[in-house]
CSV table of C-alpha atoms and ligand atoms in Angstrom, one decimal:
chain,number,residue,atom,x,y,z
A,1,UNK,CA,-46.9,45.9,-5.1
A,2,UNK,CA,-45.7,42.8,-2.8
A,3,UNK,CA,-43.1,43.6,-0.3
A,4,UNK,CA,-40.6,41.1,1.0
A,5,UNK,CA,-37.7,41.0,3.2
A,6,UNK,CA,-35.2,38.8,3.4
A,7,UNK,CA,-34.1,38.0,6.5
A,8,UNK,CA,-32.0,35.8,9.0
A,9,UNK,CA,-29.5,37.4,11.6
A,10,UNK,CA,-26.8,35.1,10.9
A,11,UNK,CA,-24.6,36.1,8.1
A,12,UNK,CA,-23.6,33.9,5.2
A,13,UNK,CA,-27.1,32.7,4.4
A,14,UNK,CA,-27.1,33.2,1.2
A,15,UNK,CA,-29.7,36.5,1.9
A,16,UNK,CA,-28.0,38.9,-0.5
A,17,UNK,CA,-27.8,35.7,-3.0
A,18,UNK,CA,-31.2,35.1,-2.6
A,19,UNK,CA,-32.3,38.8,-2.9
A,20,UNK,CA,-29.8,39.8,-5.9
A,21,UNK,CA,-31.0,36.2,-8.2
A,22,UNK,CA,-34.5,36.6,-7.2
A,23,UNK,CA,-35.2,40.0,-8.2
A,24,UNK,CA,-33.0,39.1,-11.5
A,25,UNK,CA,-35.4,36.4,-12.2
A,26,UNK,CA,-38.6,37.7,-11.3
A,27,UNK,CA,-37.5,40.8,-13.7
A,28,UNK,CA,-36.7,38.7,-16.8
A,29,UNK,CA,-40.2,37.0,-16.1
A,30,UNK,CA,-41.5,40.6,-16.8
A,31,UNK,CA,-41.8,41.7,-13.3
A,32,UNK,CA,-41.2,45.9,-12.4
A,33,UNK,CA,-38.9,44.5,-9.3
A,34,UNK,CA,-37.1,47.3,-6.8
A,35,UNK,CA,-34.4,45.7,-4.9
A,36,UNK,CA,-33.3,47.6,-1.3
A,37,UNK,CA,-29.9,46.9,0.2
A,38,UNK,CA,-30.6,47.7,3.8
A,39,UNK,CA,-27.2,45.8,4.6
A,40,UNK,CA,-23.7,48.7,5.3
A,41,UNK,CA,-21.6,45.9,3.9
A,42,UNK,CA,-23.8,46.6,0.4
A,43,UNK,CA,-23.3,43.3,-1.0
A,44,UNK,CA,-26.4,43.3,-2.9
A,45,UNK,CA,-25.0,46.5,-4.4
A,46,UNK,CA,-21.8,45.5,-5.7
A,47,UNK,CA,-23.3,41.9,-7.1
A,48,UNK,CA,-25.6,43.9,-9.1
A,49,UNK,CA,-22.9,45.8,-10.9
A,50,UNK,CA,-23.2,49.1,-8.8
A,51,UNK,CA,-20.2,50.3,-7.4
A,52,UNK,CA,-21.4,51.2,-3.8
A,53,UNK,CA,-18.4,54.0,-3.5
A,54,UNK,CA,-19.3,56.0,-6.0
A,55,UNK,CA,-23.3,56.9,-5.5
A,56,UNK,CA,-25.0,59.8,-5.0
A,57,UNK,CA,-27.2,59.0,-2.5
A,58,UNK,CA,-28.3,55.8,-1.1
A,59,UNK,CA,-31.1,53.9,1.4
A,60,UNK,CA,-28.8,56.2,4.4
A,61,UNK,CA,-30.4,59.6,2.7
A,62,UNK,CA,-33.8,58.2,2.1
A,63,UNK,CA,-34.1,56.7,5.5
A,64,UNK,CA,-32.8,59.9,7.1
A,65,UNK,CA,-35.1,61.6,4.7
A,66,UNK,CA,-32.1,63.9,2.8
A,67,UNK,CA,-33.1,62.1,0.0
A,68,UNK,CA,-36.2,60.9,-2.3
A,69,UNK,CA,-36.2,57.0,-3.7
A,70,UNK,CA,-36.2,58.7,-7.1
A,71,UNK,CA,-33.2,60.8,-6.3
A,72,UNK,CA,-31.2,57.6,-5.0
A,73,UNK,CA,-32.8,54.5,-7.0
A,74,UNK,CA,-30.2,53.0,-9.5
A,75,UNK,CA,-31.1,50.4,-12.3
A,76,UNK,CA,-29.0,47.5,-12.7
A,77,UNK,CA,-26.7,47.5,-15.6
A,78,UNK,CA,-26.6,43.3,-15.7
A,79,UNK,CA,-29.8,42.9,-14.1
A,80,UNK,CA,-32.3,45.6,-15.4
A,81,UNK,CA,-33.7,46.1,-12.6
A,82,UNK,CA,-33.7,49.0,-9.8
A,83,UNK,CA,-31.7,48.8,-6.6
A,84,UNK,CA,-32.0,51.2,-3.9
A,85,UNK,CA,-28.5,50.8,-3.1
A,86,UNK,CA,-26.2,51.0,0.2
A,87,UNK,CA,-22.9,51.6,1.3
A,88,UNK,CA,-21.0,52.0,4.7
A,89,UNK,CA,-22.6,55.6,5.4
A,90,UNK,CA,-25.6,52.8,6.1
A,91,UNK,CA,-23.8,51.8,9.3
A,92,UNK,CA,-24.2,55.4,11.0
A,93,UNK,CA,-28.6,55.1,10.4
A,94,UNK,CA,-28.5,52.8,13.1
A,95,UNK,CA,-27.5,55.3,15.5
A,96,UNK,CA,-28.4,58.2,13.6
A,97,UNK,CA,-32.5,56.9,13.8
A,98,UNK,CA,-32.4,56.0,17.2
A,99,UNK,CA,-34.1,60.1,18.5
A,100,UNK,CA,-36.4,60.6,15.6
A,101,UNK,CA,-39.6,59.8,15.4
A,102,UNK,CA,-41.8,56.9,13.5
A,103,UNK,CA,-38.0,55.4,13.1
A,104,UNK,CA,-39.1,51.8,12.3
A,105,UNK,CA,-41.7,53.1,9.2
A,106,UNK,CA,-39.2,55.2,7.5
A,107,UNK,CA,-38.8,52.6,4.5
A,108,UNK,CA,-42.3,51.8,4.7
A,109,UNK,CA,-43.1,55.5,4.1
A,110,UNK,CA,-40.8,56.2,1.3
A,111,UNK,CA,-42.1,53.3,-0.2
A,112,UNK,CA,-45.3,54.0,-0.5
A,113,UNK,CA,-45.3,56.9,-2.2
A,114,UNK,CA,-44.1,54.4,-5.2
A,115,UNK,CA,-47.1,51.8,-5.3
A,116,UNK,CA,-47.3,52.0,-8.5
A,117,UNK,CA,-44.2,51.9,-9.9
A,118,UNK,CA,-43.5,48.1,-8.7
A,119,UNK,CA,-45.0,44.8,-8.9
A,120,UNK,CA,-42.3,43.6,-6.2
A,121,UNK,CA,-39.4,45.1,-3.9
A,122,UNK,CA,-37.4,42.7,-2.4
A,123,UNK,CA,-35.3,43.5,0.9
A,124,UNK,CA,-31.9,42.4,1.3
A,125,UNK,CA,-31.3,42.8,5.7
A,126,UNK,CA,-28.4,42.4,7.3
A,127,UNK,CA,-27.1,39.5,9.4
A,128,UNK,CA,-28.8,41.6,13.0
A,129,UNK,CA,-32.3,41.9,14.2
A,130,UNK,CA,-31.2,46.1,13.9
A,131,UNK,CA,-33.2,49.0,13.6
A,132,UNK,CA,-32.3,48.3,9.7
A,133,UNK,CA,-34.2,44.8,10.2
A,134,UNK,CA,-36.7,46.1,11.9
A,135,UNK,CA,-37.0,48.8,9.0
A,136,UNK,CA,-37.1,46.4,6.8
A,137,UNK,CA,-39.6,43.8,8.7
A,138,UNK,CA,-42.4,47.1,9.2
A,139,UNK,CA,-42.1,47.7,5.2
A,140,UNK,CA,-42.7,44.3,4.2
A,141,UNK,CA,-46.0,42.3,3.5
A,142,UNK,CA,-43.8,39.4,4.4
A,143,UNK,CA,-40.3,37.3,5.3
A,144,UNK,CA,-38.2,35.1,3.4
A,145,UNK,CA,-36.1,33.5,5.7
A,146,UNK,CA,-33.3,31.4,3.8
A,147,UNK,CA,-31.4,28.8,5.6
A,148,UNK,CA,-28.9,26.4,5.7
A,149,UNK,CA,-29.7,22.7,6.5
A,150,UNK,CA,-27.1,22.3,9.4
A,151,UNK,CA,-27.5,22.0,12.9
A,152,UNK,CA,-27.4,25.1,14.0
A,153,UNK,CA,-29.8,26.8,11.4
A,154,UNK,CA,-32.9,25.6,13.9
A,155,UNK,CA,-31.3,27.3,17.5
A,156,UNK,CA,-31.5,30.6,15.4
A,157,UNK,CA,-34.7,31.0,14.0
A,158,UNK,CA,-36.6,30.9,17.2
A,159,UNK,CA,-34.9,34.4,17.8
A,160,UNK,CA,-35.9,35.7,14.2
A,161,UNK,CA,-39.9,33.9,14.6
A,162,UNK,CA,-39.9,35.9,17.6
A,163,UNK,CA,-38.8,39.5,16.8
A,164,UNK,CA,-41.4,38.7,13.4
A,165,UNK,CA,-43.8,38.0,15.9
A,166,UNK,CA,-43.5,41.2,18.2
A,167,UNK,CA,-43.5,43.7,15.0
A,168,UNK,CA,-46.8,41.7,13.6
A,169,UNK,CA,-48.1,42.3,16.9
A,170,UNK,CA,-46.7,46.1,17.6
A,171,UNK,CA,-45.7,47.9,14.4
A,172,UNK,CA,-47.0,45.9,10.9
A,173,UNK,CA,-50.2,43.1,11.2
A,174,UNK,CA,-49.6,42.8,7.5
A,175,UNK,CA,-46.4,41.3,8.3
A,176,UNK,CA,-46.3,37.1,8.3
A,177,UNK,CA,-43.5,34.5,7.4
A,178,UNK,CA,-43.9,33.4,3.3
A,179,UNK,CA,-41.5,30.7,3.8
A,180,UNK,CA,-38.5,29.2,4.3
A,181,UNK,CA,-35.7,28.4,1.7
A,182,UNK,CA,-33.6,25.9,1.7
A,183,UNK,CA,-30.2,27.0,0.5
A,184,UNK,CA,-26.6,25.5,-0.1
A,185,UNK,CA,-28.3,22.3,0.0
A,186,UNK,CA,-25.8,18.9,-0.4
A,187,UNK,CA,-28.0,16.0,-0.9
A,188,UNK,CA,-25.0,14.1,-0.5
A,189,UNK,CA,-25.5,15.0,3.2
A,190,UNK,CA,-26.8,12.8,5.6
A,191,UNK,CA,-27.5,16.1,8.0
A,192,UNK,CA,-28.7,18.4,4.9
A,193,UNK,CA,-31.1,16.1,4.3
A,194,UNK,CA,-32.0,15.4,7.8
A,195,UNK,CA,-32.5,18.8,8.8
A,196,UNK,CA,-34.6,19.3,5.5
A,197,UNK,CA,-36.7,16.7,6.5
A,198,UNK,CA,-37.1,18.5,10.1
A,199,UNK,CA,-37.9,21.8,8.8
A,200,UNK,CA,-40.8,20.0,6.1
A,201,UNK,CA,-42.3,18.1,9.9
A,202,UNK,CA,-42.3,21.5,11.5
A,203,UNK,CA,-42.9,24.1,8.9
A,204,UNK,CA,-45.4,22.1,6.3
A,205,UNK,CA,-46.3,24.4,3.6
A,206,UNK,CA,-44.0,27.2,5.2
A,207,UNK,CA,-40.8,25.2,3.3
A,208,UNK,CA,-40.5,26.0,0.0
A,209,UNK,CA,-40.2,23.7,-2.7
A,210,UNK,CA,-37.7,24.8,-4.6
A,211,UNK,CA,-33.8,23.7,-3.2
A,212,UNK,CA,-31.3,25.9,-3.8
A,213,UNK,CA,-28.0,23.5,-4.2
A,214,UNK,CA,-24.5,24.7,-3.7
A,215,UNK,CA,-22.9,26.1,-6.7
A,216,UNK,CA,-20.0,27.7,-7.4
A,217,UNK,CA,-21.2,29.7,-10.0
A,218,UNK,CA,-23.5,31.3,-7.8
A,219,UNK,CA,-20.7,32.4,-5.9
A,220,UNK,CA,-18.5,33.3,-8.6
A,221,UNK,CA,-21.4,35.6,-9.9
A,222,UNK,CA,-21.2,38.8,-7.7
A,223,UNK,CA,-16.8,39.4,-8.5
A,224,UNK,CA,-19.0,40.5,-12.0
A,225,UNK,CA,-21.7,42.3,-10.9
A,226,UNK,CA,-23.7,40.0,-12.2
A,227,UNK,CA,-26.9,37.8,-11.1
A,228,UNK,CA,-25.4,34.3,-11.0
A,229,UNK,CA,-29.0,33.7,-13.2
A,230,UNK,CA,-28.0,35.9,-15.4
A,231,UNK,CA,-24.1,35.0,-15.4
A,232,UNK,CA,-24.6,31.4,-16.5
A,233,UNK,CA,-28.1,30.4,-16.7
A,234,UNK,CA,-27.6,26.9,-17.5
A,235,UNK,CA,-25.6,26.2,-14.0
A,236,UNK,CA,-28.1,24.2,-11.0
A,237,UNK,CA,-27.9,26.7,-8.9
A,238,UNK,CA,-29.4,29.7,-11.8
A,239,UNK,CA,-32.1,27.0,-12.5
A,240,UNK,CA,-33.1,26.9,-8.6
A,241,UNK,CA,-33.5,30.4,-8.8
A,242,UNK,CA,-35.5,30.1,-11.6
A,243,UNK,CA,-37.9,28.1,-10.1
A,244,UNK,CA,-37.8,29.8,-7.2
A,245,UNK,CA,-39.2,33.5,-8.7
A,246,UNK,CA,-42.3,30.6,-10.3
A,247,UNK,CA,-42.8,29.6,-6.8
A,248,UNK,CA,-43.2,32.9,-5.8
A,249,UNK,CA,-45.0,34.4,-8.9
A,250,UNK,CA,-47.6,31.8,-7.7
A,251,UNK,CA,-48.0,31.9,-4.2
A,252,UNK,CA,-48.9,35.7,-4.7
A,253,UNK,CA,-51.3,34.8,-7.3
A,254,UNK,CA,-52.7,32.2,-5.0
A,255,UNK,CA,-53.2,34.5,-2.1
A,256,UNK,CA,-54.8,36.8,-4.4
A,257,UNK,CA,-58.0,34.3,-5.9
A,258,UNK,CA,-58.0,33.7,-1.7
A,259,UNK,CA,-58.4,36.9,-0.5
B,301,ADP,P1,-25.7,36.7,3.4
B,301,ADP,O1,-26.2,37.8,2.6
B,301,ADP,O2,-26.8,35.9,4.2
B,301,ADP,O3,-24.6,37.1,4.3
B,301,ADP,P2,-24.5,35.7,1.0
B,301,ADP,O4,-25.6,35.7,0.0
B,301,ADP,O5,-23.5,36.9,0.9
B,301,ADP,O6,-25.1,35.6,2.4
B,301,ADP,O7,-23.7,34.4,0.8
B,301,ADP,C1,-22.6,34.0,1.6
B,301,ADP,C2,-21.6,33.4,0.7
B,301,ADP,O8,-22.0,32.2,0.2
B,301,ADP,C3,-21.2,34.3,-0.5
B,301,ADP,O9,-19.8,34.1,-0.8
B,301,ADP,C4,-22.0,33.6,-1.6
B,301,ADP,O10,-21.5,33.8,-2.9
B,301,ADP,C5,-22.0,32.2,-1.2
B,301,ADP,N1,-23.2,31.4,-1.7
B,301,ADP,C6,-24.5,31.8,-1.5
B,301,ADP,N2,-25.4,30.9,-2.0
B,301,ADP,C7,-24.6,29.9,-2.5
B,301,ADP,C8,-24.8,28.6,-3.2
B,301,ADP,N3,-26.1,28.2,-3.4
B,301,ADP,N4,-23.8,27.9,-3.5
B,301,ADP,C9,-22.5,28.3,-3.3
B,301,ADP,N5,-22.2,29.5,-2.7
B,301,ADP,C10,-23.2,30.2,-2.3
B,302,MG,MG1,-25.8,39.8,2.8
């Protein structure tokens, strides 16, 4: 089972995007994919076709323990797959976890007890470096960090390489960044494709291949509750996706022949 969050404190990223179309993809490709909404806002939720007001429980009970993941896991009617979904009752765990103890492993505990049930989970965070992030950071065996190529996307990640860097060091030395993702690209943007150059200089192999372009199909997507690669396959930005879940199919396989 590979673990991965996705993660970047600013909102609008294109995180829940990333985390809804990957896991859609990486399931059609035959993958057993879990997706966690550990965002109160439960996005990733509602764009897989769940409506977040009506569950029965949700990532709150499980991380406050009131629940099991097999009481409050809920497949995907569009995309198949199961989601460990969230709502606003999310917002209150922030608080809520602050006096208990091991409060950063919770979702690293409940997950394990489900090894076998998943070749990937995929963590959706939200747009803070919370005690939800950080929930999400200690579960994961590593970050997806998607980004825009603008000016400002760089001042950012310092603070996000940082906090990744302090729970590798103090809570989870599996943890380590699997790359950066380039998303809402414009190649008909000087800057997009100035900045993309940057992040290749600084970041090398870190940068992953695949672009994802701006589409508005990908955007139109969720309103369905459907993966946009699922909603119309044929559009650029379902086809980044795509390749995207190849890319990643293979850079697990390649860190297994190196282990
Ligand atoms: P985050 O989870 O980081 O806050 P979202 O995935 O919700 O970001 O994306 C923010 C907005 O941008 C959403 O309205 C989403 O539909 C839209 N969006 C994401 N990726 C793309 C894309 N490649 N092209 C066009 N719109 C996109
Ligand atoms: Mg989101």
């Amino acid at each position: 089972m590979h673990i991965f969050a996705i993660a970047n404190q600013k909102g609008g990223v294109a995180k829940t995007t990333t985390a809804v179309n990957l896991a859609a993809a990486l399931t059609a490709s035959g993958r057993r994919t879990l997706l966690v909404d550990l965002d109160p806002q439960g996005n990733a939720t509602m764009g897989c076709g769940i409506d977040k007001r009506s569950l029965q429980s949700s990532v709150y009970q499980v991380l406050l323990r009131m629940a099991s993941l097999e009481d409050a896991r809920v497949m995907s009617p569009s995309g198949k797959f199961d989601v460990l979904p969230a709502n606003r009752e999310l917002a209150g765990a922030e608080v809520e976890l602050v006096d208990l103890e091991l409060r950063e492993t919770r979702l690293k505990a409940a997950l394990a007890k489900h090894h076998a049930d998943y070749d990937f989970v995929l963590i959706d965070c939200p747009p803070s470096l919370s005690m939800l992030t950080l929930n999400g950071l200690c579960a994961a065996h590593g970050v997806i960090i998607p980004m825009q190529c603008e000016y400002y996307a760089l001042e950012g990640l310092s603070d996000l390489v940082n906090t990744i860097k302090k729970v590798h060091a103090n809570l989870n030395r599996d943890l380590k960044i699997i790359g950066l993702l380039r998303v809402m690209y414009d190649p008909r943007n000087t800057l997009s494709t100035q900045v993309s150059a940057q992040l290749e200089q600084h970041f090398g192999d870190k940068v992953f291949k695949t672009l994802v372009p701006r589409n508005v199909r990908l955007a139109e997507a969720p309103s369905y509750g459907v993966p946009g690669v699922l909603f119309d396959k044929a559009a650029k930005g379902s086809q980044a996706y795509l390749a995207f879940a190849v890319e990643m199919i293979d850079r697990v396989h390649s860190w297994k022949e190196s282990v």
